[in-house]
CSV table of C-alpha atoms and ligand atoms in Angstrom, one decimal:
chain,number,residue,atom,x,y,z
T,1,MET,CA,18.5,30.0,-10.8
T,2,ALA,CA,15.5,29.6,-8.6
T,3,ASP,CA,13.1,32.6,-8.3
T,4,PHE,CA,10.2,33.5,-6.0
T,5,VAL,CA,6.8,33.0,-7.9
T,6,THR,CA,3.5,34.1,-6.6
T,7,VAL,CA,1.1,31.3,-6.0
T,8,GLY,CA,-1.8,33.0,-4.4
T,9,LYS,CA,-3.0,35.5,-2.0
T,10,LEU,CA,-2.5,35.3,1.8
T,11,SER,CA,-6.0,36.8,2.4
T,12,GLU,CA,-7.6,33.9,0.6
T,13,VAL,CA,-5.9,31.1,2.8
T,14,PRO,CA,-6.9,31.6,6.4
T,15,PRO,CA,-5.3,29.4,9.1
T,16,GLY,CA,-6.0,25.7,8.6
T,17,GLU,CA,-6.6,26.2,4.9
T,18,ARG,CA,-4.5,25.5,1.8
T,19,LEU,CA,-4.1,26.4,-1.8
T,20,VAL,CA,-2.8,24.5,-4.9
T,21,ALA,CA,-1.0,26.3,-7.7
T,22,GLN,CA,0.7,25.0,-10.8
T,23,ILE,CA,4.0,26.5,-11.7
T,24,GLY,CA,5.1,25.2,-15.1
T,25,ARG,CA,4.9,21.4,-14.8
T,26,THR,CA,5.0,21.4,-10.9
T,27,TRP,CA,2.0,21.4,-8.6
T,28,VAL,CA,2.6,23.2,-5.3
T,29,VAL,CA,0.5,23.2,-2.2
T,30,ALA,CA,0.8,25.9,0.4
T,31,PHE,CA,-0.7,25.5,3.9
T,32,ASN,CA,-1.4,28.2,6.5
T,33,VAL,CA,-0.5,26.8,9.9
T,34,GLY,CA,-1.4,29.4,12.5
T,35,GLY,CA,-0.5,32.3,10.1
T,36,THR,CA,2.7,30.8,8.9
T,37,ILE,CA,2.8,29.5,5.3
T,38,TYR,CA,4.6,26.3,4.3
T,39,ALA,CA,4.8,25.0,0.8
T,40,LEU,CA,5.5,21.5,-0.6
T,41,GLU,CA,5.3,19.9,-3.9
T,42,ASP,CA,1.7,18.6,-4.2
T,43,GLN,CA,2.7,15.0,-4.6
T,44,CYS,CA,3.5,12.3,-1.9
T,45,SER,CA,6.8,10.7,-2.1
T,46,HIS,CA,5.2,7.3,-1.6
T,47,GLU,CA,2.9,7.1,-4.5
T,48,GLU,CA,1.5,9.5,-7.0
T,49,TYR,CA,-1.1,11.2,-4.7
T,50,PRO,CA,-1.8,14.9,-4.0
T,51,LEU,CA,-0.7,16.1,-0.5
T,52,SER,CA,-3.2,18.8,-0.8
T,53,ASP,CA,-5.8,16.1,0.2
T,54,GLY,CA,-3.9,15.4,3.4
T,55,PHE,CA,-4.8,16.2,7.0
T,56,LEU,CA,-3.0,18.9,9.0
T,57,ASP,CA,-1.7,18.3,12.6
T,58,GLY,CA,0.3,21.2,13.6
T,59,THR,CA,3.3,21.4,11.4
T,60,GLU,CA,2.8,17.8,10.3
T,61,LEU,CA,0.9,16.7,7.3
T,62,GLU,CA,-0.6,13.2,7.0
T,63,CYS,CA,-1.1,11.8,3.4
T,64,ALA,CA,-4.8,10.9,3.0
T,65,LYS,CA,-4.0,7.8,0.9
T,66,HIS,CA,-1.8,5.6,3.1
T,67,GLY,CA,-1.1,7.9,6.2
T,68,ALA,CA,2.6,8.7,5.8
T,69,ARG,CA,3.5,11.9,7.7
T,70,PHE,CA,5.7,14.7,6.6
T,71,ASP,CA,7.2,17.8,8.4
T,72,LEU,CA,5.8,20.9,6.6
T,73,ARG,CA,8.8,22.9,7.7
T,74,THR,CA,11.2,20.8,5.8
T,75,GLY,CA,9.4,18.2,3.7
T,76,LYS,CA,11.1,15.4,5.7
T,77,ASN,CA,9.3,12.1,5.9
T,78,LEU,CA,8.4,11.1,9.3
T,79,THR,CA,6.6,7.9,9.1
T,80,PRO,CA,6.2,5.0,6.6
T,81,PRO,CA,5.2,4.1,4.1
T,82,ALA,CA,7.0,7.2,2.7
T,83,LEU,CA,10.8,6.5,2.8
T,84,VAL,CA,11.9,9.7,1.2
T,85,PRO,CA,11.1,13.5,1.8
T,86,VAL,CA,8.9,15.6,-0.5
T,87,GLN,CA,10.2,18.7,-2.1
T,88,TYR,CA,9.9,21.7,0.3
T,89,TYR,CA,9.8,25.3,-1.1
T,90,GLU,CA,11.0,28.5,0.7
T,91,VAL,CA,8.2,30.8,1.2
T,92,ARG,CA,8.0,34.6,1.5
T,93,ILE,CA,5.1,37.1,1.8
T,94,GLU,CA,5.1,40.1,-0.3
T,95,GLY,CA,2.1,42.3,0.6
T,96,ASP,CA,-0.8,39.9,0.2
T,97,ASP,CA,1.2,37.6,-2.2
T,98,ILE,CA,2.3,34.2,-1.2
T,99,GLN,CA,5.5,33.6,-3.0
T,100,VAL,CA,7.6,30.2,-3.3
T,101,LYS,CA,11.2,29.8,-4.4
T,102,ILE,CA,11.2,27.5,-7.3
S,201,FES,S1,0.5,7.8,-1.4
S,201,FES,FE1,1.0,9.0,0.4
S,201,FES,S2,1.4,7.4,1.9
S,201,FES,FE2,1.0,6.3,0.0
């Protein structure tokens, strides 16, 4: 059963910033977009490359390696060369804790 796991502090991720956390064998990246936190698995669905290196454009993220774009709100792939979504994680804020459901 999925549980919420704390990945970092909201106060340490101002708008436009990101944090990376390892949960078991999974790397998660959380982005602050205008005060809302979105979390994805930290790996592009095109090749093994960390999405935490990517470029934010509103609620879209562009992979730094080949430029595929993803919707941060869903993980949906928006442009080639990515052909499948990336794993999206539900986020909740508890006090100053950023928690993802994993
Ligand atoms: S590794 Fe991300 S677009 Fe190719």
